CSV table of C-alpha atoms in Angstrom, one decimal:
chain,number,residue,atom,x,y,z
A,14,GLU,CA,141.0,32.3,133.2
A,15,ARG,CA,142.8,33.9,130.3
A,16,GLU,CA,145.8,34.6,132.5
A,17,THR,CA,146.1,30.9,133.5
A,18,MET,CA,145.5,29.5,130.1
A,19,GLN,CA,147.8,31.9,128.2
A,20,SER,CA,150.6,32.3,130.7
A,21,PRO,CA,154.1,31.4,129.5
A,22,GLY,CA,154.8,27.7,129.9
A,23,HIS,CA,151.2,26.7,130.7
A,24,PHE,CA,151.2,23.8,128.3
A,25,ALA,CA,154.7,22.8,129.4
A,26,LYS,CA,153.4,22.0,132.8
A,27,ASP,CA,152.8,18.5,134.1
A,28,PRO,CA,149.3,17.5,132.8
A,29,ALA,CA,148.0,16.9,136.4
A,30,GLN,CA,149.2,20.4,137.4
A,31,ARG,CA,147.7,22.0,134.2
A,32,PHE,CA,144.3,20.5,134.7
A,33,TYR,CA,144.3,21.3,138.4
A,34,ASP,CA,145.1,24.9,137.6
A,35,GLN,CA,142.2,25.0,135.1
A,36,CYS,CA,139.7,23.5,137.5
A,37,ASN,CA,140.8,26.0,140.2
A,38,VAL,CA,140.2,28.9,137.9
A,39,CYS,CA,137.0,27.6,136.4
A,40,PRO,CA,135.5,24.8,138.5
A,41,ILE,CA,133.0,22.6,136.6
A,42,PRO,CA,129.5,22.6,138.1
A,43,PRO,CA,128.3,19.1,138.9
A,44,ARG,CA,125.4,19.5,136.5
A,45,ALA,CA,127.8,20.3,133.7
A,46,ILE,CA,129.8,17.2,134.4
A,47,ALA,CA,126.6,15.1,134.3
A,48,ARG,CA,125.8,16.6,130.9
A,49,MET,CA,129.2,16.0,129.3
A,50,PRO,CA,129.0,14.0,126.1
A,51,VAL,CA,129.9,10.4,126.6
A,52,LEU,CA,133.3,9.4,125.1
A,53,THR,CA,133.3,5.8,123.9
A,54,LEU,CA,136.7,4.0,123.8
A,55,PRO,CA,137.4,0.5,122.4
A,56,LEU,CA,138.5,-2.2,124.8
A,57,ARG,CA,139.8,-5.6,123.8
A,58,ILE,CA,140.4,-8.4,126.3
A,59,ASN,CA,143.1,-11.0,125.6
A,60,LEU,CA,142.9,-14.2,127.6
A,61,ILE,CA,146.2,-16.1,127.8
A,62,ARG,CA,145.6,-19.8,127.7
A,63,SER,CA,148.5,-21.9,128.9
A,64,THR,CA,149.9,-24.2,131.5
A,65,TYR,CA,151.7,-22.1,134.1
A,66,LEU,CA,151.0,-18.7,132.6
A,67,GLY,CA,147.4,-18.7,131.5
A,68,CYS,CA,144.2,-17.6,133.2
A,69,SER,CA,141.5,-20.1,134.2
A,70,SER,CA,138.5,-21.2,132.1
A,71,GLU,CA,136.2,-19.3,134.5
A,72,LEU,CA,137.1,-16.2,132.5
A,73,GLN,CA,135.0,-16.4,129.3
A,74,ARG,CA,133.1,-13.8,127.2
A,75,GLN,CA,130.1,-13.6,129.5
A,76,THR,CA,132.2,-13.1,132.7
A,77,ILE,CA,134.3,-10.5,130.9
A,78,GLU,CA,131.2,-8.7,129.7
A,79,ASP,CA,130.0,-8.6,133.4
A,80,ILE,CA,133.4,-7.3,134.5
A,81,VAL,CA,133.4,-4.5,131.8
A,82,GLU,CA,130.0,-3.4,133.0
A,83,VAL,CA,131.4,-2.8,136.5
A,84,VAL,CA,134.3,-1.0,134.9
A,85,ASN,CA,131.9,1.3,133.1
A,86,ASN,CA,130.2,2.0,136.4
A,87,PHE,CA,133.5,3.4,137.8
A,88,TRP,CA,134.2,5.5,134.7
A,89,SER,CA,130.6,6.9,134.2
A,90,GLN,CA,131.6,9.8,136.5
A,91,ALA,CA,134.0,10.9,133.8
A,92,GLY,CA,131.6,10.5,131.0
A,93,ILE,CA,133.8,7.7,129.5
A,94,ARG,CA,132.3,4.4,128.4
A,95,TRP,CA,134.4,1.3,127.4
A,96,ILE,CA,133.0,-0.7,124.4
A,97,LEU,CA,134.1,-4.3,124.5
A,98,VAL,CA,135.1,-4.9,120.9
A,99,ASP,CA,136.5,-8.4,121.3
A,100,VAL,CA,137.4,-11.1,123.8
A,101,LEU,CA,140.1,-13.3,122.4
A,102,ASP,CA,141.6,-16.6,123.5
A,103,ARG,CA,145.4,-16.4,123.2
A,104,PRO,CA,146.8,-19.9,123.4
A,105,LEU,CA,150.6,-20.3,123.8
A,106,GLN,CA,150.7,-24.0,122.8
A,107,PRO,CA,151.2,-23.3,119.1
A,108,PHE,CA,154.3,-21.4,119.9
A,109,GLU,CA,155.6,-24.3,122.1
A,110,GLU,CA,155.1,-26.6,119.1
A,111,ASN,CA,156.9,-24.4,116.6
A,112,GLY,CA,159.8,-23.7,119.0
A,113,ARG,CA,159.2,-20.0,119.4
A,114,LEU,CA,158.3,-20.5,123.1
A,115,PRO,CA,159.7,-23.8,124.3
A,116,LEU,CA,158.1,-25.3,127.4
A,117,SER,CA,161.4,-25.0,129.3
A,118,ARG,CA,161.5,-21.3,128.6
A,119,LYS,CA,157.9,-20.9,129.6
A,120,GLU,CA,158.8,-22.4,133.0
A,121,GLU,CA,161.7,-20.0,133.3
A,122,ILE,CA,159.4,-17.1,132.5
A,123,TRP,CA,157.0,-18.3,135.2
A,124,SER,CA,159.9,-18.4,137.7
A,125,ILE,CA,160.9,-14.8,136.7
A,126,ILE,CA,157.3,-13.6,137.1
A,127,ARG,CA,156.9,-15.2,140.5
A,128,LYS,CA,160.3,-14.2,142.0
A,129,SER,CA,161.1,-10.7,140.5
A,130,PRO,CA,160.4,-7.9,143.0
A,131,LYS,CA,157.5,-5.5,142.3
A,132,HIS,CA,159.8,-2.9,140.9
A,133,SER,CA,162.4,-5.0,139.2
A,134,PRO,CA,165.5,-2.8,138.4
A,135,ASP,CA,166.7,-5.1,135.6
A,136,GLY,CA,163.3,-5.1,133.8
A,137,LEU,CA,163.3,-8.8,133.5
A,138,ARG,CA,159.6,-9.2,134.0
A,139,LYS,CA,158.7,-6.5,131.5
A,140,LYS,CA,161.0,-8.0,128.9
A,141,ALA,CA,159.5,-11.4,129.5
A,142,PHE,CA,155.9,-10.2,129.0
A,143,LEU,CA,156.5,-7.8,126.1
A,144,LYS,CA,159.4,-9.3,124.2
A,145,GLU,CA,158.7,-13.0,124.7
A,146,ILE,CA,155.0,-13.4,125.1
A,147,LEU,CA,153.0,-10.4,123.8
A,148,SER,CA,155.3,-10.1,120.8
A,149,LEU,CA,154.2,-13.6,119.7
A,150,PHE,CA,150.9,-12.0,118.9
A,151,ASP,CA,152.4,-8.9,117.3
A,152,TYR,CA,150.8,-6.8,120.0
A,153,GLU,CA,152.3,-3.5,118.9
A,154,SER,CA,150.7,-3.4,115.5
A,155,THR,CA,147.4,-5.0,116.6
A,156,THR,CA,146.7,-2.6,119.5
A,157,ILE,CA,146.9,0.7,117.6
A,158,ASP,CA,143.1,1.1,117.6
A,159,THR,CA,142.2,-0.3,121.0
A,160,TYR,CA,143.0,-0.3,124.7
A,161,ASP,CA,144.2,-3.9,125.3
A,162,ILE,CA,144.1,-5.9,128.5
A,163,TRP,CA,146.0,-9.2,128.7
A,164,ILE,CA,144.9,-11.5,131.4
A,165,PHE,CA,147.4,-14.0,132.8
A,166,ASP,CA,147.4,-16.4,135.8
A,167,CYS,CA,149.5,-13.9,137.7
A,168,ILE,CA,151.9,-11.1,136.8
A,169,GLY,CA,154.3,-10.9,139.7
A,170,ARG,CA,154.8,-10.7,143.4
A,171,ARG,CA,152.3,-8.4,145.1
A,172,LEU,CA,151.0,-7.3,141.7
A,173,GLN,CA,147.4,-7.2,140.5
A,174,GLY,CA,147.7,-5.2,137.3
A,175,VAL,CA,150.0,-2.9,135.5
A,176,CYS,CA,149.8,-0.5,132.5
A,177,ILE,CA,153.0,-1.9,131.1
A,178,CYS,CA,153.1,0.3,128.0
A,179,ARG,CA,151.2,3.5,127.8
A,180,ARG,CA,152.2,4.1,124.2
A,181,THR,CA,150.3,1.1,123.1
A,182,HIS,CA,147.7,1.3,125.9
A,183,THR,CA,148.7,-2.2,127.0
A,184,ILE,CA,147.6,-3.5,130.4
A,185,LEU,CA,148.5,-6.7,132.1
A,186,LEU,CA,146.2,-8.3,134.7
A,187,GLY,CA,146.7,-11.2,137.0
A,188,GLU,CA,143.7,-13.4,137.7
A,189,ARG,CA,145.5,-14.5,140.9
A,190,SER,CA,147.6,-12.4,143.2
A,191,ASP,CA,149.3,-12.7,146.6
A,192,LYS,CA,148.9,-8.9,147.3
A,193,GLY,CA,147.0,-9.0,150.7
A,194,TYR,CA,146.7,-12.8,150.6
A,195,PRO,CA,148.9,-15.4,152.3
A,196,SER,CA,149.5,-17.1,149.0
A,197,LEU,CA,148.5,-16.8,145.3
A,198,THR,CA,144.7,-16.5,145.4
A,199,ARG,CA,142.1,-16.2,142.6
A,200,ARG,CA,140.6,-12.8,142.9
A,201,PRO,CA,136.9,-12.0,142.9
A,202,HIS,CA,135.6,-10.6,139.6
A,203,ASP,CA,134.5,-7.3,141.1
A,204,CYS,CA,138.1,-6.8,142.3
A,205,LEU,CA,139.4,-7.6,138.8
A,206,ALA,CA,137.0,-4.9,137.6
A,207,LYS,CA,138.4,-2.3,140.0
A,208,THR,CA,142.0,-3.1,139.0
A,209,ILE,CA,141.1,-2.8,135.3
A,210,SER,CA,139.5,0.6,136.0
A,211,HIS,CA,142.6,1.7,137.9
A,212,GLU,CA,145.0,0.6,135.2
A,213,LEU,CA,142.8,2.2,132.4
A,214,GLY,CA,143.3,5.4,134.4
A,215,HIS,CA,147.0,5.0,133.9
A,216,ALA,CA,146.5,4.4,130.2
A,217,LEU,CA,144.5,7.7,130.2
A,218,GLY,CA,147.4,9.6,131.7
A,219,LEU,CA,146.5,9.5,135.4
A,220,GLY,CA,149.2,8.7,138.1
A,221,HIS,CA,149.0,7.8,141.8
A,222,PRO,CA,147.8,10.9,143.7
A,223,ARG,CA,148.5,9.6,147.2
A,224,GLU,CA,151.3,11.6,148.9
A,225,GLN,CA,151.6,13.8,145.7
A,226,THR,CA,151.2,17.6,145.9
A,227,PHE,CA,150.6,20.4,143.4
A,228,ALA,CA,152.8,23.5,143.0
A,229,ASP,CA,150.7,25.3,145.7
A,230,GLY,CA,151.5,22.5,148.2
A,231,LYS,CA,148.0,21.1,148.2
A,232,SER,CA,147.4,17.3,148.0
A,233,GLN,CA,146.4,15.9,144.7
A,234,ILE,CA,143.6,14.2,146.7
A,235,ILE,CA,141.3,17.1,147.2
A,236,THR,CA,137.9,15.7,148.3
A,237,ALA,CA,137.8,14.5,151.9
A,238,GLY,CA,136.1,11.3,152.7
A,239,ARG,CA,136.3,9.8,149.2
A,240,ARG,CA,138.7,7.1,148.3
A,241,ASN,CA,140.3,7.8,144.9
A,242,LEU,CA,140.2,5.3,142.1
A,243,MET,CA,143.9,5.9,141.4
A,244,CYS,CA,144.9,4.9,144.9
A,245,GLY,CA,145.6,1.2,145.2
A,246,GLY,CA,144.4,-1.3,147.8
A,247,ILE,CA,144.1,-4.9,148.7
A,248,ASP,CA,141.0,-7.0,148.0
A,249,LEU,CA,140.3,-8.0,151.6
A,250,LYS,CA,140.0,-4.3,152.5
A,251,GLY,CA,137.7,-3.5,149.6
A,252,GLY,CA,140.5,-2.7,147.1
A,253,GLY,CA,141.3,0.8,146.0
A,254,GLY,CA,138.8,3.7,145.7
A,255,ASP,CA,136.2,4.6,143.2
A,256,PHE,CA,136.2,8.4,143.0
A,257,LEU,CA,137.9,10.8,140.5
A,258,GLU,CA,138.7,14.5,141.2
A,259,GLN,CA,137.6,17.1,138.7
A,260,TRP,CA,141.2,17.5,137.4
A,261,GLN,CA,141.4,13.8,136.9
A,262,ILE,CA,138.2,13.7,134.9
A,263,CYS,CA,139.4,16.6,132.7
A,264,LEU,CA,142.8,15.0,132.2
A,265,SER,CA,141.4,11.6,131.3
A,266,ARG,CA,138.8,13.0,129.0
A,267,CYS,CA,141.5,15.1,127.2
A,268,LYS,CA,143.5,11.9,126.6
A,269,ALA,CA,140.4,10.0,125.5
A,270,GLU,CA,139.5,12.8,123.0
A,271,LYS,CA,143.0,12.8,121.5
A,272,PHE,CA,142.7,9.0,121.1
A,273,ILE,CA,139.4,9.3,119.3
A,274,GLN,CA,140.6,12.2,117.1
A,275,GLN,CA,143.8,10.4,116.1
A,276,ARG,CA,141.8,7.4,115.0
A,277,SER,CA,139.0,9.2,113.2
A,278,PRO,CA,139.1,9.4,109.4
A,279,GLU,CA,139.8,12.9,108.2
């Protein structure tokens, strides 16, 4: 263990590789994982209310609370619990009235969101969300102490959710999606919960392990027969997975602990 931890360049490694190496040298017994102290992280849900861009009235505080409980079921394996600190309605109408987001521009943004490819090289969709919508709510200064999810009607072609800014722990979620559907379709709440869980994994430093390997050539997906939470999927086939590898648990807990320490009074 000492050789692995103290070898030159150990902390310069990719985080996934670093925690994989640590778990290889010193695997965590299942009982020890079950006894890990629970790390609580603050979660805020922002419901965009608007013609074209906003989510439906079906999403209210009670439904959000139910969704977050499902999210916590996914993350209990890592000893992480999300505490819902607020559910906020975020209406766009006031910004239409004061001219900061004219109706014509909102329609243009809707068109950009719907037509831009999933990985838009010009970043038009990201600019539209961050610079023209979330900036109206001063999201950068108000998300310092929370993980924030912003729920829209939809967020783009073949998209369900995206951790659009890891620095501010900002996640976008579409209530409707055409991924796996013939047209834009309102997604079941349990599917929204799985997408939220997946995107929170990105906010905690996890990537997509499918078809990724470590330095020793082994797949990042180690456990056979288990579908990984960080592998995507479509709703009609059960969505993505629900399992986290040991190295993913260690990496996400490390990120969570740093978040807590940075926001704790000295």
